[in-house]
Amino acid sequence: IYGTALFGFDKLDISIKVNRPKFNAWAEQELFIYKLNKIYYQCKDTLADFKILSKENNDEPGEIRIKAQFRYGIKRYRDEIRKELSKIIDEYVKQSGLDVTVDYVKSIPPVYNDEQECKEAERILRKLTGDKAVHILNEVPPHGADDFACFQNELSGLFFFLGSANLKKGIKAWNHTPSFDIDEDCLAFGVKTMSSFLYEILKRK
């Protein structure tokens, strides 16, 4: 993949605390989520998405807890979503007088392949394996993230996908599904190809 290879994501916990009588936690929760959905609609046409993972409320202590996640293909989108989220919460606090806290519990940046390095990698891989073995993906896979992106913050690197399906053997299920399997013949091919690729790269240093 040229450019974004896997989405990054932020997971966050949002807590709302109320100190007033006759508090309808469910209604307040849905009102707040309605305001958050503004982010969802802004994300629809970009390499980003936003969703509510879970929600719970309790009238007695006056508490609302919401777990949310947003994914993004470019770090700029992360910064824009965080800024918009902060704006929504600030406006909500002013209007409602409630206490809201946001805790970012996990954040992984997107995996991004430098396009110039991809061109060089594609040229080398086609030379090593032939054109039929090299396929360029034109869209970011809809699921998954990888902390390989954290290494890319320190050093330049490329993220490859190794095909492991074999339709003739009936091996075609997605990972994280009950029937997932791989054609183990791909392992030898992958090791040979990657080691040869690294050798070619090192020769150019």
mmCIF file of C-alpha atoms in Angstrom:
data_model
loop_
_atom_site.group_PDB
_atom_site.id
_atom_site.type_symbol
_atom_site.label_atom_id
_atom_site.label_comp_id
_atom_site.label_asym_id
_atom_site.label_seq_id
_atom_site.Cartn_x
_atom_site.Cartn_y
_atom_site.Cartn_z
ATOM 1 C CA ILE A 1 0.000 0.000 0.000
ATOM 2 C CA TYR A 2 1.252 3.452 -0.903
ATOM 3 C CA GLY A 3 0.583 5.959 1.884
ATOM 4 C CA THR A 4 -1.657 4.881 4.756
ATOM 5 C CA ALA A 5 -1.419 1.101 5.263
ATOM 6 C CA LEU A 6 -3.421 0.733 8.488
ATOM 7 C CA PHE A 7 -5.595 3.063 10.518
ATOM 8 C CA GLY A 8 -4.480 4.523 13.808
ATOM 9 C CA PHE A 9 -6.950 4.873 16.654
ATOM 10 C CA ASP A 10 -7.708 6.608 19.926
ATOM 11 C CA LYS A 11 -9.795 4.932 22.626
ATOM 12 C CA LEU A 12 -11.233 7.181 25.282
ATOM 13 C CA ASP A 13 -13.371 7.094 28.414
ATOM 14 C CA ILE A 14 -15.761 9.984 28.985
ATOM 15 C CA SER A 15 -17.226 10.498 32.464
ATOM 16 C CA ILE A 16 -20.045 12.902 33.315
ATOM 17 C CA LYS A 17 -20.782 13.708 36.963
ATOM 18 C CA VAL A 18 -23.924 15.470 38.178
ATOM 19 C CA ASN A 19 -24.797 17.009 41.528
ATOM 20 C CA ARG A 20 -28.446 17.918 41.240
ATOM 21 C CA PRO A 21 -31.795 16.301 42.162
ATOM 22 C CA LYS A 22 -34.159 14.600 39.716
ATOM 23 C CA PHE A 23 -31.382 13.811 37.284
ATOM 24 C CA ASN A 24 -32.363 11.675 34.280
ATOM 25 C CA ALA A 25 -29.061 9.997 33.457
ATOM 26 C CA TRP A 26 -30.346 8.190 30.371
ATOM 27 C CA ALA A 27 -31.764 11.353 28.776
ATOM 28 C CA GLU A 28 -28.602 13.327 29.515
ATOM 29 C CA GLN A 29 -26.469 10.503 28.134
ATOM 30 C CA GLU A 30 -28.396 10.411 24.849
ATOM 31 C CA LEU A 31 -28.232 14.199 24.544
ATOM 32 C CA PHE A 32 -24.464 14.123 24.963
ATOM 33 C CA ILE A 33 -24.063 11.285 22.424
ATOM 34 C CA TYR A 34 -26.226 13.250 19.986
ATOM 35 C CA LYS A 35 -23.726 16.098 20.249
ATOM 36 C CA LEU A 36 -20.807 13.691 19.761
ATOM 37 C CA ASN A 37 -22.393 12.404 16.551
ATOM 38 C CA LYS A 38 -21.363 15.676 14.940
ATOM 39 C CA ILE A 39 -17.879 14.154 14.794
ATOM 40 C CA TYR A 40 -19.232 11.005 13.125
ATOM 41 C CA TYR A 41 -20.861 12.979 10.314
ATOM 42 C CA GLN A 42 -17.705 15.013 9.760
ATOM 43 C CA CYS A 43 -15.686 11.784 9.421
ATOM 44 C CA LYS A 44 -17.859 10.031 6.830
ATOM 45 C CA ASP A 45 -16.017 11.275 3.759
ATOM 46 C CA THR A 46 -12.468 11.083 5.105
ATOM 47 C CA LEU A 47 -9.968 8.467 6.225
ATOM 48 C CA ALA A 48 -11.511 8.583 9.694
ATOM 49 C CA ASP A 49 -14.457 7.248 11.658
ATOM 50 C CA PHE A 50 -15.952 7.674 15.111
ATOM 51 C CA LYS A 51 -18.121 5.298 17.138
ATOM 52 C CA ILE A 52 -19.491 4.721 20.621
ATOM 53 C CA LEU A 53 -18.197 1.434 22.074
ATOM 54 C CA SER A 54 -20.321 1.318 25.231
ATOM 55 C CA LYS A 55 -22.416 3.496 27.504
ATOM 56 C CA GLU A 56 -23.796 3.194 31.014
ATOM 57 C CA ASN A 57 -25.667 5.518 33.335
ATOM 58 C CA ASN A 58 -26.988 5.626 36.876
ATOM 59 C CA ASP A 59 -29.526 8.123 38.219
ATOM 60 C CA GLU A 60 -28.661 7.611 41.891
ATOM 61 C CA PRO A 61 -25.036 8.802 41.951
ATOM 62 C CA GLY A 62 -25.646 10.956 38.873
ATOM 63 C CA GLU A 63 -22.988 9.346 36.722
ATOM 64 C CA ILE A 64 -22.610 8.642 33.016
ATOM 65 C CA ARG A 65 -19.751 6.701 31.472
ATOM 66 C CA ILE A 66 -19.156 6.465 27.736
ATOM 67 C CA LYS A 67 -16.420 4.561 25.941
ATOM 68 C CA ALA A 68 -15.666 5.779 22.426
ATOM 69 C CA GLN A 69 -13.149 5.205 19.672
ATOM 70 C CA PHE A 70 -12.115 7.096 16.601
ATOM 71 C CA ARG A 71 -9.843 5.827 13.842
ATOM 72 C CA TYR A 72 -7.865 7.909 11.405
ATOM 73 C CA GLY A 73 -5.641 7.368 8.398
ATOM 74 C CA ILE A 74 -3.595 10.550 8.813
ATOM 75 C CA LYS A 75 -2.345 12.096 12.058
ATOM 76 C CA ARG A 76 -3.837 15.430 11.030
ATOM 77 C CA TYR A 77 -7.301 13.865 11.261
ATOM 78 C CA ARG A 78 -6.542 12.748 14.820
ATOM 79 C CA ASP A 79 -5.628 16.297 15.798
ATOM 80 C CA GLU A 80 -8.754 17.685 14.112
ATOM 81 C CA ILE A 81 -11.037 15.166 15.854
ATOM 82 C CA ARG A 82 -9.456 15.815 19.255
ATOM 83 C CA LYS A 83 -9.904 19.549 18.726
ATOM 84 C CA GLU A 84 -13.547 19.122 17.705
ATOM 85 C CA LEU A 85 -14.204 16.786 20.644
ATOM 86 C CA SER A 86 -12.732 19.328 23.054
ATOM 87 C CA LYS A 87 -14.897 22.062 21.520
ATOM 88 C CA ILE A 88 -18.076 19.963 21.853
ATOM 89 C CA ILE A 89 -17.327 19.126 25.485
ATOM 90 C CA ASP A 90 -16.516 22.748 26.396
ATOM 91 C CA GLU A 91 -19.822 23.909 24.886
ATOM 92 C CA TYR A 92 -21.712 21.115 26.646
ATOM 93 C CA VAL A 93 -20.167 21.964 30.033
ATOM 94 C CA LYS A 94 -21.101 25.646 29.642
ATOM 95 C CA GLN A 95 -24.692 24.791 28.709
ATOM 96 C CA SER A 96 -25.301 22.016 31.245
ATOM 97 C CA GLY A 97 -23.096 22.991 34.163
ATOM 98 C CA LEU A 98 -22.011 19.346 34.499
ATOM 99 C CA ASP A 99 -18.503 18.017 35.111
ATOM 100 C CA VAL A 100 -16.989 16.122 32.171
ATOM 101 C CA THR A 101 -13.631 14.342 32.128
ATOM 102 C CA VAL A 102 -11.979 12.647 29.152
ATOM 103 C CA ASP A 103 -9.287 10.002 29.527
ATOM 104 C CA TYR A 104 -7.427 8.813 26.422
ATOM 105 C CA VAL A 105 -6.761 5.216 27.466
ATOM 106 C CA LYS A 106 -4.966 4.076 24.311
ATOM 107 C CA SER A 107 -3.608 5.739 21.198
ATOM 108 C CA ILE A 108 -1.806 4.132 18.253
ATOM 109 C CA PRO A 109 -0.804 6.219 15.211
ATOM 110 C CA PRO A 110 -1.571 5.057 11.662
ATOM 111 C CA VAL A 111 0.912 2.909 9.757
ATOM 112 C CA TYR A 112 2.134 5.060 6.888
ATOM 113 C CA ASN A 113 4.315 3.934 3.978
ATOM 114 C CA ASP A 114 6.403 6.663 2.390
ATOM 115 C CA GLU A 115 5.470 6.746 -1.299
ATOM 116 C CA GLN A 116 9.022 7.232 -2.566
ATOM 117 C CA GLU A 117 10.242 4.277 -0.503
ATOM 118 C CA CYS A 118 7.268 2.241 -1.758
ATOM 119 C CA LYS A 119 8.289 2.853 -5.362
ATOM 120 C CA GLU A 120 11.780 1.540 -4.665
ATOM 121 C CA ALA A 121 10.407 -1.441 -2.719
ATOM 122 C CA GLU A 122 7.949 -2.305 -5.492
ATOM 123 C CA ARG A 123 10.703 -2.199 -8.108
ATOM 124 C CA ILE A 124 12.956 -4.516 -6.055
ATOM 125 C CA LEU A 125 10.155 -6.956 -5.173
ATOM 126 C CA ARG A 126 8.990 -7.244 -8.782
ATOM 127 C CA LYS A 127 12.561 -8.006 -9.787
ATOM 128 C CA LEU A 128 12.867 -10.665 -7.047
ATOM 129 C CA THR A 129 9.485 -12.383 -7.376
ATOM 130 C CA GLY A 130 7.957 -11.347 -10.694
ATOM 131 C CA ASP A 131 5.006 -9.089 -11.445
ATOM 132 C CA LYS A 132 2.337 -11.688 -10.613
ATOM 133 C CA ALA A 133 3.472 -11.976 -6.994
ATOM 134 C CA VAL A 134 3.281 -8.247 -6.246
ATOM 135 C CA HIS A 135 -0.137 -6.657 -5.833
ATOM 136 C CA ILE A 136 -0.736 -3.032 -4.904
ATOM 137 C CA LEU A 137 -3.710 -2.425 -2.602
ATOM 138 C CA ASN A 138 -5.593 0.729 -3.515
ATOM 139 C CA GLU A 139 -7.490 1.180 -0.267
ATOM 140 C CA VAL A 140 -6.767 0.890 3.434
ATOM 141 C CA PRO A 141 -8.011 -2.387 4.979
ATOM 142 C CA PRO A 142 -11.165 -1.561 6.979
ATOM 143 C CA HIS A 143 -10.015 -3.277 10.172
ATOM 144 C CA GLY A 144 -6.863 -3.542 12.215
ATOM 145 C CA ALA A 145 -4.070 -1.371 13.561
ATOM 146 C CA ASP A 146 -0.473 -2.189 14.365
ATOM 147 C CA ASP A 147 2.072 -0.786 16.789
ATOM 148 C CA PHE A 148 4.612 -1.030 13.954
ATOM 149 C CA ALA A 149 3.552 2.592 13.557
ATOM 150 C CA CYS A 150 5.324 3.369 16.841
ATOM 151 C CA PHE A 151 8.607 2.116 15.353
ATOM 152 C CA GLN A 152 7.986 4.321 12.314
ATOM 153 C CA ASN A 153 7.971 7.321 14.649
ATOM 154 C CA GLU A 154 11.643 6.587 15.315
ATOM 155 C CA LEU A 155 12.884 5.023 12.056
ATOM 156 C CA SER A 156 11.753 4.899 8.456
ATOM 157 C CA GLY A 157 10.019 1.623 7.598
ATOM 158 C CA LEU A 158 7.587 -0.090 5.223
ATOM 159 C CA PHE A 159 4.635 -2.308 6.135
ATOM 160 C CA PHE A 160 3.961 -5.276 3.830
ATOM 161 C CA PHE A 161 1.008 -7.660 3.615
ATOM 162 C CA LEU A 162 1.825 -11.316 2.945
ATOM 163 C CA GLY A 163 -0.987 -13.192 1.229
ATOM 164 C CA SER A 164 -1.827 -16.410 3.095
ATOM 165 C CA ALA A 165 -5.038 -17.605 1.437
ATOM 166 C CA ASN A 166 -5.275 -20.564 -0.941
ATOM 167 C CA LEU A 167 -8.659 -20.993 -2.591
ATOM 168 C CA LYS A 168 -7.760 -24.427 -3.973
ATOM 169 C CA LYS A 169 -7.215 -25.648 -0.407
ATOM 170 C CA GLY A 170 -10.320 -23.869 0.864
ATOM 171 C CA ILE A 171 -8.243 -21.427 2.909
ATOM 172 C CA LYS A 172 -9.930 -18.065 2.560
ATOM 173 C CA ALA A 173 -11.310 -16.868 5.913
ATOM 174 C CA TRP A 174 -10.380 -13.514 7.418
ATOM 175 C CA ASN A 175 -8.210 -13.382 10.506
ATOM 176 C CA HIS A 176 -10.051 -13.199 13.848
ATOM 177 C CA THR A 177 -12.789 -15.482 12.491
ATOM 178 C CA PRO A 178 -13.509 -19.060 13.722
ATOM 179 C CA SER A 179 -12.403 -20.712 10.469
ATOM 180 C CA PHE A 180 -9.248 -18.656 9.952
ATOM 181 C CA ASP A 181 -6.206 -20.569 8.711
ATOM 182 C CA ILE A 182 -3.182 -19.872 6.530
ATOM 183 C CA ASP A 183 -1.474 -21.746 3.743
ATOM 184 C CA GLU A 184 1.858 -22.377 5.472
ATOM 185 C CA ASP A 185 3.633 -22.467 2.114
ATOM 186 C CA CYS A 186 3.443 -18.677 2.250
ATOM 187 C CA LEU A 187 5.836 -18.602 5.215
ATOM 188 C CA ALA A 188 8.825 -19.895 3.272
ATOM 189 C CA PHE A 189 8.002 -17.533 0.416
ATOM 190 C CA GLY A 190 7.687 -14.613 2.822
ATOM 191 C CA VAL A 191 10.978 -15.294 4.619
ATOM 192 C CA LYS A 192 12.868 -15.757 1.358
ATOM 193 C CA THR A 193 11.372 -12.647 -0.199
ATOM 194 C CA MET A 194 11.871 -10.369 2.808
ATOM 195 C CA SER A 195 15.439 -11.519 3.455
ATOM 196 C CA SER A 196 16.322 -11.019 -0.219
ATOM 197 C CA PHE A 197 14.622 -7.629 -0.165
ATOM 198 C CA LEU A 198 16.592 -6.549 2.920
ATOM 199 C CA TYR A 199 19.821 -7.727 1.301
ATOM 200 C CA GLU A 200 19.097 -5.581 -1.760
ATOM 201 C CA ILE A 201 18.299 -2.573 0.432
ATOM 202 C CA LEU A 202 21.493 -2.972 2.472
ATOM 203 C CA LYS A 203 23.582 -3.187 -0.700
ATOM 204 C CA ARG A 204 22.368 0.304 -1.567
ATOM 205 C CA LYS A 205 23.471 1.821 1.743
#
